[in-house]
Coordinates of C-alpha atoms in Angstrom, one line a residue:
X1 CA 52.2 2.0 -32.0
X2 CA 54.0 4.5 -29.7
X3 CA 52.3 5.9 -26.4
X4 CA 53.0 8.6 -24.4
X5 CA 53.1 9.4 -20.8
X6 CA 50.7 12.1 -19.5
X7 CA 52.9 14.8 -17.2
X8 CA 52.6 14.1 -14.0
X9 CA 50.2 15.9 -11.9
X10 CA 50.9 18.7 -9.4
X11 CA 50.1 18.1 -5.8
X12 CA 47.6 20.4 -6.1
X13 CA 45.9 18.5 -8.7
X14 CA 45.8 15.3 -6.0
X15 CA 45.0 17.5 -2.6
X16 CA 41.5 15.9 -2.8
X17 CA 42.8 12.1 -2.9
X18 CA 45.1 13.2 -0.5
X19 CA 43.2 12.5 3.0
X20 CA 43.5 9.0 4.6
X21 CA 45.7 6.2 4.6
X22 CA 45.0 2.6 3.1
X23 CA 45.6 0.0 5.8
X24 CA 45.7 -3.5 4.7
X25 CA 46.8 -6.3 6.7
X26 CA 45.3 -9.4 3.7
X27 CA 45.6 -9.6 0.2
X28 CA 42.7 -7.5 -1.4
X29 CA 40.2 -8.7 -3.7
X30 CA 38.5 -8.0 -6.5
X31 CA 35.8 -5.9 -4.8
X32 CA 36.8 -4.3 -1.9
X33 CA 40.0 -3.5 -3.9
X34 CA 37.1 -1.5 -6.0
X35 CA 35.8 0.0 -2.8
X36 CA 38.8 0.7 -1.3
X37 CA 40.4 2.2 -4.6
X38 CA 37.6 4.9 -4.1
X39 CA 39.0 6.5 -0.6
X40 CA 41.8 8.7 -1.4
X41 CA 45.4 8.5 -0.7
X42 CA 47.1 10.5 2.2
X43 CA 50.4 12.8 1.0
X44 CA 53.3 10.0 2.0
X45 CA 56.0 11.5 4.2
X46 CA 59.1 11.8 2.5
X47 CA 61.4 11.4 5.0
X48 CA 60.6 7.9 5.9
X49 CA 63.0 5.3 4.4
X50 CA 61.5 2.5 3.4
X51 CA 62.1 -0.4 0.5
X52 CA 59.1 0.9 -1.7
X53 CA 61.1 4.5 -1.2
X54 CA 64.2 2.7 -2.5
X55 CA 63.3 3.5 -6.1
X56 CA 62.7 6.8 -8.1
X57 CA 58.9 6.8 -9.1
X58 CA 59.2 6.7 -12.2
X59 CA 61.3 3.5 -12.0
X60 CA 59.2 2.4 -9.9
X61 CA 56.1 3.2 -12.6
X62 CA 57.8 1.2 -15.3
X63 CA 57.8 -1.7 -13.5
X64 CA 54.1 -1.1 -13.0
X65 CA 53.4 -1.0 -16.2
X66 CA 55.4 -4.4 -17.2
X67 CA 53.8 -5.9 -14.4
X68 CA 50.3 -5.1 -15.2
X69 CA 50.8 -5.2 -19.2
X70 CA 48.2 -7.5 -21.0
X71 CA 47.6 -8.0 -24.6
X72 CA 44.1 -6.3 -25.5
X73 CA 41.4 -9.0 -27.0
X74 CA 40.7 -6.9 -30.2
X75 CA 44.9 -7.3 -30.4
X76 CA 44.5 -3.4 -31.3
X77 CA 46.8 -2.1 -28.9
X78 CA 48.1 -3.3 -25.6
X79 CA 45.9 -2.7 -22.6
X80 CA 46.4 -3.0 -18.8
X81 CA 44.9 -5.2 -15.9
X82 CA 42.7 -2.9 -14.0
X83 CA 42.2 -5.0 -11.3
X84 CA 46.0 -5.3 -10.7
X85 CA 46.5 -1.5 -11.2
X86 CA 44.1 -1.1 -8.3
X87 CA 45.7 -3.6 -6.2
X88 CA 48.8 -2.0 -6.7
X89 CA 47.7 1.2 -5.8
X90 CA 46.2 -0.4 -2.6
X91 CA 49.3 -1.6 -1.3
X92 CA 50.3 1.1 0.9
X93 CA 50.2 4.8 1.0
X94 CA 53.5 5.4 -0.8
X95 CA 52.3 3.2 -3.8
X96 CA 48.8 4.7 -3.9
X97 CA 50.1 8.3 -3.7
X98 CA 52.2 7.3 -6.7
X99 CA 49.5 5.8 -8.4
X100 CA 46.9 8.4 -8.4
X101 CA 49.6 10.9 -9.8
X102 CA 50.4 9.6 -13.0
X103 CA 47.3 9.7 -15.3
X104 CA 49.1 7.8 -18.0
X105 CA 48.2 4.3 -15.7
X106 CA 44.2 4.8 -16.4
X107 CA 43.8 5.3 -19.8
X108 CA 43.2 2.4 -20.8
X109 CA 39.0 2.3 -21.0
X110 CA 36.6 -0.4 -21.4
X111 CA 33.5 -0.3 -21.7
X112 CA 32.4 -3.7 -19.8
X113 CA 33.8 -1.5 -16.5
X114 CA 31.0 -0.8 -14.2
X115 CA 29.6 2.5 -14.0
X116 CA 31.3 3.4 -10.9
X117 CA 34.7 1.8 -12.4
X118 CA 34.5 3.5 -16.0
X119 CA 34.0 7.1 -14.1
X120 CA 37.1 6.3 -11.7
X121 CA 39.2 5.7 -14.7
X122 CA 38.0 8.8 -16.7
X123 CA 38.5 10.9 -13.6
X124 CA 42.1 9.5 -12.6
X125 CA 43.1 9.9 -16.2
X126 CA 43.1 13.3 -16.1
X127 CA 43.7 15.1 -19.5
X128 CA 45.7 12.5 -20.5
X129 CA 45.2 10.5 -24.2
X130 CA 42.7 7.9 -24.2
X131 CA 43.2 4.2 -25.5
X132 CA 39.5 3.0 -25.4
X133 CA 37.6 -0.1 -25.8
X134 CA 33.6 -0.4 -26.9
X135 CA 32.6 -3.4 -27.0
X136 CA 28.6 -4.8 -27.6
X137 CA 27.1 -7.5 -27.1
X138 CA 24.6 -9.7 -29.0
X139 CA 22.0 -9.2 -26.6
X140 CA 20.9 -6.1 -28.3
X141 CA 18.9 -8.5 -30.7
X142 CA 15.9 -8.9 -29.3
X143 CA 14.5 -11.2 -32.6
X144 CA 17.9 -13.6 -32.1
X145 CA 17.5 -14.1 -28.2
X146 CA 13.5 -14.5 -26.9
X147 CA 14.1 -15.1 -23.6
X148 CA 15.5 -11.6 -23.4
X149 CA 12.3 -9.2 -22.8
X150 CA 11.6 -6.2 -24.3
X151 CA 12.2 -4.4 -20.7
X152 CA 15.3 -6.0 -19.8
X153 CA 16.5 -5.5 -23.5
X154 CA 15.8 -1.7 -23.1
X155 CA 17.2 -1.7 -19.5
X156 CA 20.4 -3.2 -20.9
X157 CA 20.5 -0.7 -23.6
X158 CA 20.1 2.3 -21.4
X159 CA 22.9 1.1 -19.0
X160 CA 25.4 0.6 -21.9
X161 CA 24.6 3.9 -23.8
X162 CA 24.6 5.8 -20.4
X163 CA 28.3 4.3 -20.2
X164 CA 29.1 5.1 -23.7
X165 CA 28.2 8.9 -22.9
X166 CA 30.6 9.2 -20.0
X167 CA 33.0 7.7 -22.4
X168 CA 32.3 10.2 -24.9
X169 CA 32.4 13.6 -23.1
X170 CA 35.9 12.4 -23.2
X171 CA 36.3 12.1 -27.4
X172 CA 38.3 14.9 -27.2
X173 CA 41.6 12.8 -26.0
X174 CA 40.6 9.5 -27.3
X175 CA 43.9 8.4 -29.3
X176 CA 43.1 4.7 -30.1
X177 CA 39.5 3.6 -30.3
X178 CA 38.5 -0.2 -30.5
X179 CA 34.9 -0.7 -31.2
X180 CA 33.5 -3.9 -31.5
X181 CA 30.1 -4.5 -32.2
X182 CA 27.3 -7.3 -32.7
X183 CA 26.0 -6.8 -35.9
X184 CA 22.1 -5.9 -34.6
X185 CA 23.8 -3.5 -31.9
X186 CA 25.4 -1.2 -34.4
X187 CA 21.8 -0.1 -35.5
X188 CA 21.0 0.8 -32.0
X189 CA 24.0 2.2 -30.7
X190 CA 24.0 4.9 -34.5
X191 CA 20.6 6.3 -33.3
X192 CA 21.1 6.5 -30.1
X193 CA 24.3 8.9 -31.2
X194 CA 21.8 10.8 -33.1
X195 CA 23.3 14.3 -32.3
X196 CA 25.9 13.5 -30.1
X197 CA 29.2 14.7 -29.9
X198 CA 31.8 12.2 -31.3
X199 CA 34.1 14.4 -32.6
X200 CA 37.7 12.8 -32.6
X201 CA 40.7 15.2 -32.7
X202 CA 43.5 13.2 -31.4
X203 CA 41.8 10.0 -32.9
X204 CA 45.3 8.2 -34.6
X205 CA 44.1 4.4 -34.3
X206 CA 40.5 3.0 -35.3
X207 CA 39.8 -0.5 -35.3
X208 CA 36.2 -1.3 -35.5
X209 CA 34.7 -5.2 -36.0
X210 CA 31.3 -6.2 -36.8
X211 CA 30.4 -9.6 -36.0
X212 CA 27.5 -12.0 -35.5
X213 CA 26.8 -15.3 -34.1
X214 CA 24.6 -15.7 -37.2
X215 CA 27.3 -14.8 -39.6
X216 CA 26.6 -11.9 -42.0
X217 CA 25.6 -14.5 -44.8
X218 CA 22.7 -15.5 -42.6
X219 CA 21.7 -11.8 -42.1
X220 CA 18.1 -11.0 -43.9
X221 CA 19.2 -8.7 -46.8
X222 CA 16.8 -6.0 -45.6
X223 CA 18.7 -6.3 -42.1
X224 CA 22.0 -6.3 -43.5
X225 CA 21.7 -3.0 -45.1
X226 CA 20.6 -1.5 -42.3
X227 CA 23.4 -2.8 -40.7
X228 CA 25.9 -1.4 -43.3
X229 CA 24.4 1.7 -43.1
X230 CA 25.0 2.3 -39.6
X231 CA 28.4 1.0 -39.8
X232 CA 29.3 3.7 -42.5
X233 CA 27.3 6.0 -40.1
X234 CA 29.4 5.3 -37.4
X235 CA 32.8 5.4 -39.1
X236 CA 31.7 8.9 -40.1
X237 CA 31.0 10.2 -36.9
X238 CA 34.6 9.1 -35.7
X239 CA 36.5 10.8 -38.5
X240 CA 39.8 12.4 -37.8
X241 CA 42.4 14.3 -39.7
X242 CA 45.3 12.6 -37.7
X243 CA 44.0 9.1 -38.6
X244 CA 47.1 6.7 -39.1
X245 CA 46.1 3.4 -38.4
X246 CA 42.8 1.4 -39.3
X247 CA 41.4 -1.8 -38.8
X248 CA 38.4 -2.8 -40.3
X249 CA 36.5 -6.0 -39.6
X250 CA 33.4 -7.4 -41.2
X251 CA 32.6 -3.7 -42.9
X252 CA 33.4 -2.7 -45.8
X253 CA 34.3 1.5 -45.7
X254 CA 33.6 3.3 -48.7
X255 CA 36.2 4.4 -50.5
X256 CA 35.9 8.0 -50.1
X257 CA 36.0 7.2 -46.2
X258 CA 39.5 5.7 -46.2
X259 CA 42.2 8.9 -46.9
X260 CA 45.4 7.2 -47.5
X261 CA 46.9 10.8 -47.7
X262 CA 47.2 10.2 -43.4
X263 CA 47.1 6.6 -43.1
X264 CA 50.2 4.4 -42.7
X265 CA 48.7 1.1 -41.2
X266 CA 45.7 -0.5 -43.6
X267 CA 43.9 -3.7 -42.3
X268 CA 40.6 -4.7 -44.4
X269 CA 39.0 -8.1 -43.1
X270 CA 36.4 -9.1 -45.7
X271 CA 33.2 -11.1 -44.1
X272 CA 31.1 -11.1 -47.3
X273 CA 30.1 -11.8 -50.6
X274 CA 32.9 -9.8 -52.3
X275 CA 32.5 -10.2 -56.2
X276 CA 35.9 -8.6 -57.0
X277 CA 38.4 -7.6 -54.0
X278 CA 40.7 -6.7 -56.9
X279 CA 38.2 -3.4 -57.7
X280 CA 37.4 -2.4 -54.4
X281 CA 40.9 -2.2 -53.6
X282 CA 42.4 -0.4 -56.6
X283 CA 39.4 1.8 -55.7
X284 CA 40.9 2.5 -52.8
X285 CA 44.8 2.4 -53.4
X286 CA 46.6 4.4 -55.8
X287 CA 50.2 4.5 -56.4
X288 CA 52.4 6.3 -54.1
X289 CA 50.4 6.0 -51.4
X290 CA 52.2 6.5 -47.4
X291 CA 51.1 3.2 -46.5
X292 CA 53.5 1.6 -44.4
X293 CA 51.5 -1.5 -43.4
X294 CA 48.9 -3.3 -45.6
X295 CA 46.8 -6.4 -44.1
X296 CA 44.2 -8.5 -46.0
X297 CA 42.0 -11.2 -45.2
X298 CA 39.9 -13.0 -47.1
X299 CA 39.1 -16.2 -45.1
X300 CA 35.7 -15.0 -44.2
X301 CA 34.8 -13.9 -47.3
X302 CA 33.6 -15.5 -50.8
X303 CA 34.9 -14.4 -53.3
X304 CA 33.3 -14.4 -57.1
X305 CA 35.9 -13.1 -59.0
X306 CA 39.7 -13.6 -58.8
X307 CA 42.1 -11.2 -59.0
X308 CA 43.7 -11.3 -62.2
X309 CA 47.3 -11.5 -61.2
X310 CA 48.0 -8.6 -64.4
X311 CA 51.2 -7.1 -63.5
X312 CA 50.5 -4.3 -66.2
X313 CA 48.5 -2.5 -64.0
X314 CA 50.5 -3.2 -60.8
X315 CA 49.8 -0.3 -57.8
X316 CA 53.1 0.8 -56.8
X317 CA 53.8 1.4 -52.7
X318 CA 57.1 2.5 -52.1
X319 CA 57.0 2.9 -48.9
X320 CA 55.4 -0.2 -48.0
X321 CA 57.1 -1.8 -45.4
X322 CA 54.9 -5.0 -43.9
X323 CA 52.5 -6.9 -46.5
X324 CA 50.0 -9.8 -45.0
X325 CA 47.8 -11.8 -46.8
X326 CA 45.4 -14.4 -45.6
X327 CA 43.4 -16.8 -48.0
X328 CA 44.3 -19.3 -49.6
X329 CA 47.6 -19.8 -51.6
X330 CA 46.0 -18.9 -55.2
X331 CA 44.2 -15.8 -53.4
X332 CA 47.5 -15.1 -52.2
X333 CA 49.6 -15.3 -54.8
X334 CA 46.8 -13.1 -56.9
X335 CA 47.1 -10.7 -54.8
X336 CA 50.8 -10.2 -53.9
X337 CA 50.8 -9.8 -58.0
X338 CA 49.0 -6.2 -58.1
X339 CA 51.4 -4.6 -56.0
X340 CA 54.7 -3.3 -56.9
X341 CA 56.9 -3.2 -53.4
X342 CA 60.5 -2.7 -53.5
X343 CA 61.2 -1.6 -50.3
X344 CA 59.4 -4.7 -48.6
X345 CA 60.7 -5.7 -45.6
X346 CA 58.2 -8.4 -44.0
X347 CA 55.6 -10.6 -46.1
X348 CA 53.3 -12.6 -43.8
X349 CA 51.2 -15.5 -45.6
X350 CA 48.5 -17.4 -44.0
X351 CA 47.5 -20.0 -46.0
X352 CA 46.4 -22.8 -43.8
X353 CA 45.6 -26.0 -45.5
X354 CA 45.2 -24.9 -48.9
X355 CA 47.1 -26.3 -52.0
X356 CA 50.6 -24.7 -52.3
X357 CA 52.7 -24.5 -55.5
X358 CA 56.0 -25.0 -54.4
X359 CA 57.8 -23.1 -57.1
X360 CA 55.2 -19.8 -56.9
X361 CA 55.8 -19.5 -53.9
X362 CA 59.8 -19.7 -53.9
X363 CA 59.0 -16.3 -56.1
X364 CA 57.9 -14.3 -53.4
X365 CA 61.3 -14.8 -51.8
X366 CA 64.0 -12.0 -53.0
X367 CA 67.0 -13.2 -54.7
X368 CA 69.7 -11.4 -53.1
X369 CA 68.2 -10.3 -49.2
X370 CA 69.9 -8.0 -47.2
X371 CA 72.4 -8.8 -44.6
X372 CA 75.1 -11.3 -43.3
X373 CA 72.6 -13.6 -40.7
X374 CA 70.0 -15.9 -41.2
X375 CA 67.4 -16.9 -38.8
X376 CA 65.1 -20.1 -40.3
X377 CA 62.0 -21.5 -38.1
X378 CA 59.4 -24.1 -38.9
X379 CA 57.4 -26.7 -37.3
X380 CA 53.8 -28.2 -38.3
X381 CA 52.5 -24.5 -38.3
X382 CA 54.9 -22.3 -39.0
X383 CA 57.6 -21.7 -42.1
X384 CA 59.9 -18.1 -41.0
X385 CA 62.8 -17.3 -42.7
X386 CA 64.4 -13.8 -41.5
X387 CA 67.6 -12.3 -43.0
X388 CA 69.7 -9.3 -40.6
X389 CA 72.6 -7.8 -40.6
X390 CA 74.8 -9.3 -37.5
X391 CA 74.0 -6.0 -35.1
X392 CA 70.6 -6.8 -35.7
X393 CA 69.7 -4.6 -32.6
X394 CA 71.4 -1.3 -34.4
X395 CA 69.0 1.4 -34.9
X396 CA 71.3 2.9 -36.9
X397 CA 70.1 3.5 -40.7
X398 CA 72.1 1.3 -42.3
X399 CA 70.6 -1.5 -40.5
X400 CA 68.3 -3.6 -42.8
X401 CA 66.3 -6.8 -42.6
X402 CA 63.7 -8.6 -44.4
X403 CA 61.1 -11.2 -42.7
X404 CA 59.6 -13.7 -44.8
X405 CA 56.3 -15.9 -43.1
X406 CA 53.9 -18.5 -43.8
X407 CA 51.5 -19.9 -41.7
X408 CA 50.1 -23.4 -42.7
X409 CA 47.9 -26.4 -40.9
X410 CA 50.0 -29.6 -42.1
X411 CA 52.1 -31.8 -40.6
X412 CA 56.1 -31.0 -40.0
X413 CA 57.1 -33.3 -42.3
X414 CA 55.2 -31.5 -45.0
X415 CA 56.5 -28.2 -43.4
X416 CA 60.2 -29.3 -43.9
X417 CA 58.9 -30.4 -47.9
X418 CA 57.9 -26.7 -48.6
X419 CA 60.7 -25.0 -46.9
X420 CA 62.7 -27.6 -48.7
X421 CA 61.1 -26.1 -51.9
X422 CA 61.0 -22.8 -51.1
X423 CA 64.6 -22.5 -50.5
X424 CA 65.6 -25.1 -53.8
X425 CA 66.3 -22.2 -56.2
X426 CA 68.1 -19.6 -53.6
X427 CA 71.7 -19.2 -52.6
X428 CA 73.3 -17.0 -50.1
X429 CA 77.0 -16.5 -50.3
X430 CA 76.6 -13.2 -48.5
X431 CA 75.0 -15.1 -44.8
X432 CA 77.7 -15.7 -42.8
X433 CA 75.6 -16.9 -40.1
X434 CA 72.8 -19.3 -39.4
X435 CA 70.4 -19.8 -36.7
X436 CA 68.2 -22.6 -37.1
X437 CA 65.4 -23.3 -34.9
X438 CA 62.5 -25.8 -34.9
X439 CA 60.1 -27.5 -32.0
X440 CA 60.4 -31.0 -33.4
X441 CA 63.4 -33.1 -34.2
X442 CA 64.9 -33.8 -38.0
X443 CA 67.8 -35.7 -39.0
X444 CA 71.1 -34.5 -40.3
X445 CA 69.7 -35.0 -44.2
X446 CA 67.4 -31.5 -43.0
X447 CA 70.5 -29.9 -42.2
X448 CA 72.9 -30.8 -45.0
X449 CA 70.1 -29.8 -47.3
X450 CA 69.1 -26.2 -45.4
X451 CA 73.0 -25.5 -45.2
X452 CA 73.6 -26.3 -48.8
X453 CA 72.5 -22.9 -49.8
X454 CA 74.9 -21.5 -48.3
X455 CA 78.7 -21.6 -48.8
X456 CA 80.5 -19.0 -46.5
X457 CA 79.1 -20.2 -42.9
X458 CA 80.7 -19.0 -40.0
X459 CA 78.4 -19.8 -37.4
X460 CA 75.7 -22.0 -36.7
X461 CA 73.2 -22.8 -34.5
X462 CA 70.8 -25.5 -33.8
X463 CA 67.8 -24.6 -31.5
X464 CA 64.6 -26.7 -30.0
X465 CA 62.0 -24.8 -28.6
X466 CA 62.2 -25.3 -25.1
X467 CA 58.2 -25.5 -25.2
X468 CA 58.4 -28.3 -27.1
X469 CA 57.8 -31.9 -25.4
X470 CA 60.1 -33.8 -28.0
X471 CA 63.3 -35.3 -27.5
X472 CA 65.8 -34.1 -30.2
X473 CA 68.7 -36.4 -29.6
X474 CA 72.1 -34.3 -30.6
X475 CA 73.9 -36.8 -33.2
X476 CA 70.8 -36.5 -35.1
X477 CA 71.3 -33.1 -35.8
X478 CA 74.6 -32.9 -37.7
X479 CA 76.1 -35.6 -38.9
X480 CA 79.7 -36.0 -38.7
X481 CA 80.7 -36.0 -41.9
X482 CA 79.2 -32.9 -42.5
X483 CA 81.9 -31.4 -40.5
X484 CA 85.0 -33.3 -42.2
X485 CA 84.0 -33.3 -45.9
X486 CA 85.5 -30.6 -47.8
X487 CA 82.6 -29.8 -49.9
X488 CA 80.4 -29.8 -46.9
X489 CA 79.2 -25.9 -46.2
X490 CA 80.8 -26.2 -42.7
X491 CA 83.9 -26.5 -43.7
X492 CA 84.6 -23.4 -42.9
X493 CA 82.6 -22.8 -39.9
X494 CA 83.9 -21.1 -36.5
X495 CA 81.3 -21.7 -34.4
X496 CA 78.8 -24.1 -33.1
X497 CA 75.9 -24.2 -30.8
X498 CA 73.6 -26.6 -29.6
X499 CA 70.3 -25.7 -27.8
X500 CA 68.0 -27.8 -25.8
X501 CA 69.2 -30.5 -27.4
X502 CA 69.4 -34.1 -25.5
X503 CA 72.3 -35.8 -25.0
X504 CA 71.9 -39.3 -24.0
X505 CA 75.1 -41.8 -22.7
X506 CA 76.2 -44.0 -24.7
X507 CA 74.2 -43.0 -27.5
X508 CA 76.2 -39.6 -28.2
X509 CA 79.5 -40.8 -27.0
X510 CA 80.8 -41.7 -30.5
X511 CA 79.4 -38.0 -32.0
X512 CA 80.8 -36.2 -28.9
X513 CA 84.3 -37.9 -29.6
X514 CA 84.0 -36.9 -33.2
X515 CA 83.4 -33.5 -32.4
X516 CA 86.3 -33.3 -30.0
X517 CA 88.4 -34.7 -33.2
X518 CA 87.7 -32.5 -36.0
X519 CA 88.7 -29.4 -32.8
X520 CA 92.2 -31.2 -32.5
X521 CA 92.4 -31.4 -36.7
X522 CA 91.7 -28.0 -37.0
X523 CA 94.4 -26.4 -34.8
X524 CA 97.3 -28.7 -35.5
X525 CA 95.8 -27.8 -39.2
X526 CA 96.6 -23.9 -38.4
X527 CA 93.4 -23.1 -39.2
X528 CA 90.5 -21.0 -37.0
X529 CA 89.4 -22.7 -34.2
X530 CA 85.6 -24.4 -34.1
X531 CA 83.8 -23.1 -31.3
X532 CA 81.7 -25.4 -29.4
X533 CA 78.7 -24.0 -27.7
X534 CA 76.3 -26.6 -25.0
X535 CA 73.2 -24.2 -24.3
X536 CA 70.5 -25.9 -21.6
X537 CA 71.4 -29.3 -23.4
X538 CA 69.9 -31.8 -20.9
X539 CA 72.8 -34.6 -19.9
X540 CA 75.9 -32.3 -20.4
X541 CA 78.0 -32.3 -17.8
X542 CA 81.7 -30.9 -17.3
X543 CA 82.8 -34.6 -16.6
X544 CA 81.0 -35.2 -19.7
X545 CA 83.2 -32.7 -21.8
X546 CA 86.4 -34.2 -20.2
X547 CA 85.7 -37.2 -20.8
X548 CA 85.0 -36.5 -24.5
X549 CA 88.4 -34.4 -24.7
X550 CA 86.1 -31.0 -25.7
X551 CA 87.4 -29.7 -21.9
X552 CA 90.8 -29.5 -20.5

């Protein structure tokens, strides 16, 4: 997602937070930051030089913003830390002044900010786009929780909707809307919108979740409806013509809700009893469709009915971009079957610990992917294999990549198995370089067997996580007659780099002297020079290098 800044607001527009100076000799806290945050700011006088003058302000924004940057917990869009925002804008006047005039730095909304907070926000945004959070707790259910009384229920209910009106005389400039919502609470929260004014114009992002503690399997049928019901309710009252991203989890939209004619980001998250995800979603899709990204999820649902895998009805998505399924493998590899994507550029796979067919799922790879570097990743969790061209940060549009990921719960021996299998019927003579990265240690039988699928290496690199705890000891990861044989596929490779591996005296000596051989070989040889490359490798030392002749 892309956001915008809000123009900056006129001195006029701030004369009225413009009257007193904040003075702070401590570091503030949480609440009288709150308090304090509520006095205005006095207009700074320019012609003092001082090190917070030092940098333009809008500089001086962007570092804001990087500093107070948090990922949101519906992972919807990124938010902000308010309470840092407002001790940043209590630090002195210059700060504050700069604060209060640029509306893009509060508009990020929540709705579990106090009354008094949640207004401050709306009123410091200005007419700036909204990114907004609703979120509702399971306290609405007055059945599920009995020590809650019907006063204190209604009280609760009362404060929340009066905060979900003040967010709401503001639909007009909500951009990206997160609800989240305890399955009882949606009831409530639909009739007490009864009439109100939701409408969305600027509305480009919709992410709404419905859970419960009780799971929706557990939900009385009679209840459940009623729950659906005011889902679909709700989504209607939040339509929007510019819709172009949305996220549902634990409701199913009707069809005739979801216009793919707008959208370009899908996500459907099934939490129920789903007797055929294969009709639903050819319900839904149809070919040519704008989507750009398509994400599926089936670990919370049961699912009667398979998809049949047919490829003779296969929906085709041309401009599909980034596919992700999660469910397990044969779910997976159903469902990857009914669409026709040529233009893919990322498949994501979540499989966790179900069975995996090695050979199936070699399929999903492309035979021939596009450009001249290779980047391959895997520990006990993880399998990623991503193939660029070499200016990988070109935005040029010749540029062209393709990201291929599964995510597994075994151990990283079986890890290394599958990507073992995965990659057994591939070769890439075009990938000239390779960058192989892992948080546990293999032995140099891993590496011969990854690099034998590919014969025109030019550069390679080893890489251990530097969160990783293991010790990766550098002879085990190449051996050394992977660099002398002529059939090896580094026989032809110009560059080498090691990084965070260990290197441990005298254990390494004898592969550090090797190395420093097959350098000497190669240039009385006349041929290209090997490149040797120590990054963060703990125990290298120039004395080291000397002594091993690969320093003069």
């Amino acid at each position: 997602m892309r956001w915008l800044a809000a123009p900056r607001r006129t001195k006029s527009m701030v004369d009225n937070d413009a009257k007193c100076q904040v003075v702070t000799t401590t570091s503030p806290t949480t609440r009288n930051v709150v308090d304090v945050h509520h006095t205005s700011a006095s207009l700074p006088q320019r012609q003092q030089n001082t090190v917070f003058r030092a940098l333009p302000d809008d500089i001086l924004v962007f570092i804001w913003e990087l500093a107070i940057f948090e990922e949101s917990k519906s992972g919807f869009f990124p938010s902000y830390d308010h309470l840092a925002l407002l001790k940043i804008s209590a630090v002195c006047q210059h700060w504050r002044w700069t604060a209060l005039n640029t509306p893009s730095l509060w508009t990020h909304i929540r709705s579990r900010f106090p009354p008094d907070l949640l207004n401050l926000f709306l009123k410091r945004s200005m007419e700036a786009p909204l990114n907004v959070e609703i979120t509702c707790d399971k306290y609405f259910d007055d059945n599920l929780h009995p020590s809650v009384d019907g006063d204190d229920l209604m009280r609760k209910v009362d404060k929340f909707s009066a905060k979900l009106a003040a967010i709401l005389r503001h639909s007009n400039r909500i951009r990206f809307l997160s609800l989240s919502l305890e399955a009882y609470a949606s009831t409530i929260i639909d009739s007490r919108l009864a009439g109100a004014n939701c409408r969305t114009p600027m509305l480009e992002g919709l992410r709404f979740h419905v859970t419960s503690d009780l799971g929706l399997w557990a939900i009385p049928n009679v209840d459940l409806e009623r729950i659906v019901d005011a889902g679909t309710s709700l989504l209607e009252k939040f339509r929007s013509p510019l819709l172009r991203e949305l996220y549902l989890d634990g409701l199913r939209a009707p069809p005739d809700y979801i216009h793919l004619a707008s959208l370009s980001h899908l996500s459907l998250k099934f939490n129920d009893v789903e007797k055929s995800v294969e009709d639903y979603l050819t319900s839904i899709l149809v070919d040519e469709a704008p989507l750009i990204s398509l994400s599926l999820d089936l670990w919370s649902a049961f699912v009667i009915s398979q998809p049949s895998g047919s490829t003779a009805n296969r929906l085709h998505l041309p401009h599909l971009r980034v596919l992700s399924l999660k469910a397990p493998f044969s779910q997976c590899m159903h469902l990857s079957a009914m669409f026709s994507v040529e233009s893919l550029e990322e498949l994501h796979l979540e499989t966790r610990q179900s069975f995996i067919v090695v050979h199936e799922l070699a399929k999903l790879l492309p035979r021939n992917p596009p450009g001249e570097s290779a980047r391959i990743e895997f520990d006990a969790d993880l399998i990623r294999l991503e193939f660029f061209n070499m200016t990988e940060g070109s935005r040029c549009d010749s540029y062209k990549k393709y990201l291929f990921s599964l995510n597994t719960q075994f151990s990283n021996d079986s890890t290394i198995y599958i990507l073992l299998g995965i990659l057994k019927s591939h070769h890439f003579p075009n990938i000239l370089s390779v960058d192989l990265r892992s948080s546990g240690a293999f032995d140099s039988g891993v590496t011969r067997a990854l690099l034998s699928h590919f014969d025109t290496l030019r550069s390679l690199r080893i890489h251990l996580d530097r969160r990783s705890t293991c010790v990766f000891p550098i002879e085990d990861a190449i051996g050394s007659s992977l660099l002398r044989s002529p059939s090896s596929p580094l026989r032809s490779v110009q560059s080498l780099t090691f990084s965070n591996l260990t290197v441990k005296i005298p254990q390494a000596m004898p592969f550090l002297l090797e190395l420093s051989t097959v350098v000497h070989e190669r240039t009385k040889a006349g041929l290209p020079p090997l490149i040797l490359e120590f990054e963060n490798c703990e125990g290298v030392t120039d004395e080291l290098l000397r002594n091993s002749g690969l320093k003069r």
